[in-house]
Amino acid sequence: MAIQTRPGYLNPLTAIAELQTKQQALQNHMLLLKATGTDSGGATTETQKIIADELEQVTVELRSAKASGTQSIATRPRRDWYEHQKADSASPGCYQVKKDAEQDYQLLFQPYSED
């Protein structure tokens, strides 16, 4: 059985996971650039600034996705629930499974009578 989704639907949890992965990759890249220091000259400072800007943008997107994702999950309508009700004193009847002559099963219902 295949799961069908609406065209263009983006699962908020998947989007959050992708943004977290991108954020982690940018953070790792930034740490690597800082660890290498100024070995590669002026390109490192410019690259660090570009990575920092991208990291800030991804962080903002991630906060937004988390806020909208948790909001959409929290506001989902409840589909079903249990409501306790007092049981009626009278039972409607009894069901019984019985084999017939051809070894087939039959379901018999016997209503209770109030004699």
PDB file of C-alpha atoms in Angstrom, residues 27-86:
ATOM      1  CA  GLN A  27      28.639  25.023  11.250  1.00  0.00           C
ATOM      2  CA  ASN A  28      31.173  22.306  10.414  1.00  0.00           C
ATOM      3  CA  HIS A  29      32.414  24.329   7.441  1.00  0.00           C
ATOM      4  CA  MET A  30      32.790  27.407   9.649  1.00  0.00           C
ATOM      5  CA  LEU A  31      34.748  25.430  12.272  1.00  0.00           C
ATOM      6  CA  LEU A  32      37.019  24.051   9.560  1.00  0.00           C
ATOM      7  CA  LEU A  33      37.672  27.529   8.192  1.00  0.00           C
ATOM      8  CA  LYS A  34      38.478  28.862  11.660  1.00  0.00           C
ATOM      9  CA  ALA A  35      40.752  25.885  12.379  1.00  0.00           C
ATOM     10  CA  THR A  36      42.807  26.467   9.241  1.00  0.00           C
ATOM     11  CA  GLY A  37      43.256  30.102  10.243  1.00  0.00           C
ATOM     12  CA  THR A  38      44.854  32.487   7.795  1.00  0.00           C
ATOM     13  CA  ASP A  39      46.800  29.816   5.886  1.00  0.00           C
ATOM     14  CA  SER A  40      44.868  30.530   2.715  1.00  0.00           C
ATOM     15  CA  GLY A  41      45.036  34.334   2.970  1.00  0.00           C
ATOM     16  CA  GLY A  42      42.222  36.848   2.593  1.00  0.00           C
ATOM     17  CA  ALA A  43      39.793  34.379   1.051  1.00  0.00           C
ATOM     18  CA  THR A  44      39.232  32.813   4.473  1.00  0.00           C
ATOM     19  CA  THR A  45      37.800  35.998   6.017  1.00  0.00           C
ATOM     20  CA  GLU A  46      35.491  36.565   3.063  1.00  0.00           C
ATOM     21  CA  THR A  47      34.450  32.908   3.035  1.00  0.00           C
ATOM     22  CA  GLN A  48      33.798  32.978   6.785  1.00  0.00           C
ATOM     23  CA  LYS A  49      31.561  36.024   6.331  1.00  0.00           C
ATOM     24  CA  ILE A  50      29.610  34.319   3.526  1.00  0.00           C
ATOM     25  CA  ILE A  51      29.220  31.119   5.561  1.00  0.00           C
ATOM     26  CA  ALA A  52      28.158  33.132   8.635  1.00  0.00           C
ATOM     27  CA  ASP A  53      25.477  34.916   6.577  1.00  0.00           C
ATOM     28  CA  GLU A  54      24.197  31.612   5.161  1.00  0.00           C
ATOM     29  CA  LEU A  55      24.228  30.094   8.640  1.00  0.00           C
ATOM     30  CA  GLU A  56      22.177  32.991  10.017  1.00  0.00           C
ATOM     31  CA  GLN A  57      19.656  32.637   7.166  1.00  0.00           C
ATOM     32  CA  VAL A  58      19.296  28.871   7.725  1.00  0.00           C
ATOM     33  CA  THR A  59      18.907  29.443  11.479  1.00  0.00           C
ATOM     34  CA  VAL A  60      16.065  31.914  10.863  1.00  0.00           C
ATOM     35  CA  GLU A  61      14.394  29.484   8.424  1.00  0.00           C
ATOM     36  CA  LEU A  62      14.787  26.667  10.940  1.00  0.00           C
ATOM     37  CA  ARG A  63      13.173  28.688  13.742  1.00  0.00           C
ATOM     38  CA  SER A  64      10.302  29.582  11.421  1.00  0.00           C
ATOM     39  CA  ALA A  65       9.860  25.973  10.275  1.00  0.00           C
ATOM     40  CA  LYS A  66       9.879  24.704  13.860  1.00  0.00           C
ATOM     41  CA  ALA A  67       7.289  27.288  14.889  1.00  0.00           C
ATOM     42  CA  SER A  68       4.965  26.559  11.974  1.00  0.00           C
ATOM     43  CA  GLY A  69       5.607  22.797  12.127  1.00  0.00           C
ATOM     44  CA  THR A  70       4.750  22.468  15.801  1.00  0.00           C
ATOM     45  CA  GLN A  71       1.794  24.789  15.367  1.00  0.00           C
ATOM     46  CA  SER A  72       0.337  22.710  12.529  1.00  0.00           C
ATOM     47  CA  ILE A  73       0.875  19.520  14.536  1.00  0.00           C
ATOM     48  CA  ALA A  74      -0.671  21.030  17.674  1.00  0.00           C
ATOM     49  CA  THR A  75      -3.752  22.381  15.883  1.00  0.00           C
ATOM     50  CA  ARG A  76      -4.699  19.162  14.129  1.00  0.00           C
ATOM     51  CA  PRO A  77      -8.294  18.199  14.865  1.00  0.00           C
ATOM     52  CA  ARG A  78      -8.835  15.191  17.038  1.00  0.00           C
ATOM     53  CA  ARG A  79     -10.027  12.287  14.925  1.00  0.00           C
ATOM     54  CA  ASP A  80     -11.563  10.039  17.537  1.00  0.00           C
ATOM     55  CA  TRP A  81     -11.861   9.783  21.289  1.00  0.00           C
ATOM     56  CA  TYR A  82     -13.441   7.692  23.999  1.00  0.00           C
ATOM     57  CA  GLU A  83     -16.376   8.964  25.989  1.00  0.00           C
ATOM     58  CA  HIS A  84     -17.383   6.882  28.960  1.00  0.00           C
ATOM     59  CA  GLN A  85     -21.103   6.183  29.125  1.00  0.00           C
ATOM     60  CA  LYS A  86     -23.109   4.326  31.704  1.00  0.00           C
TER      61      LYS A  86
END
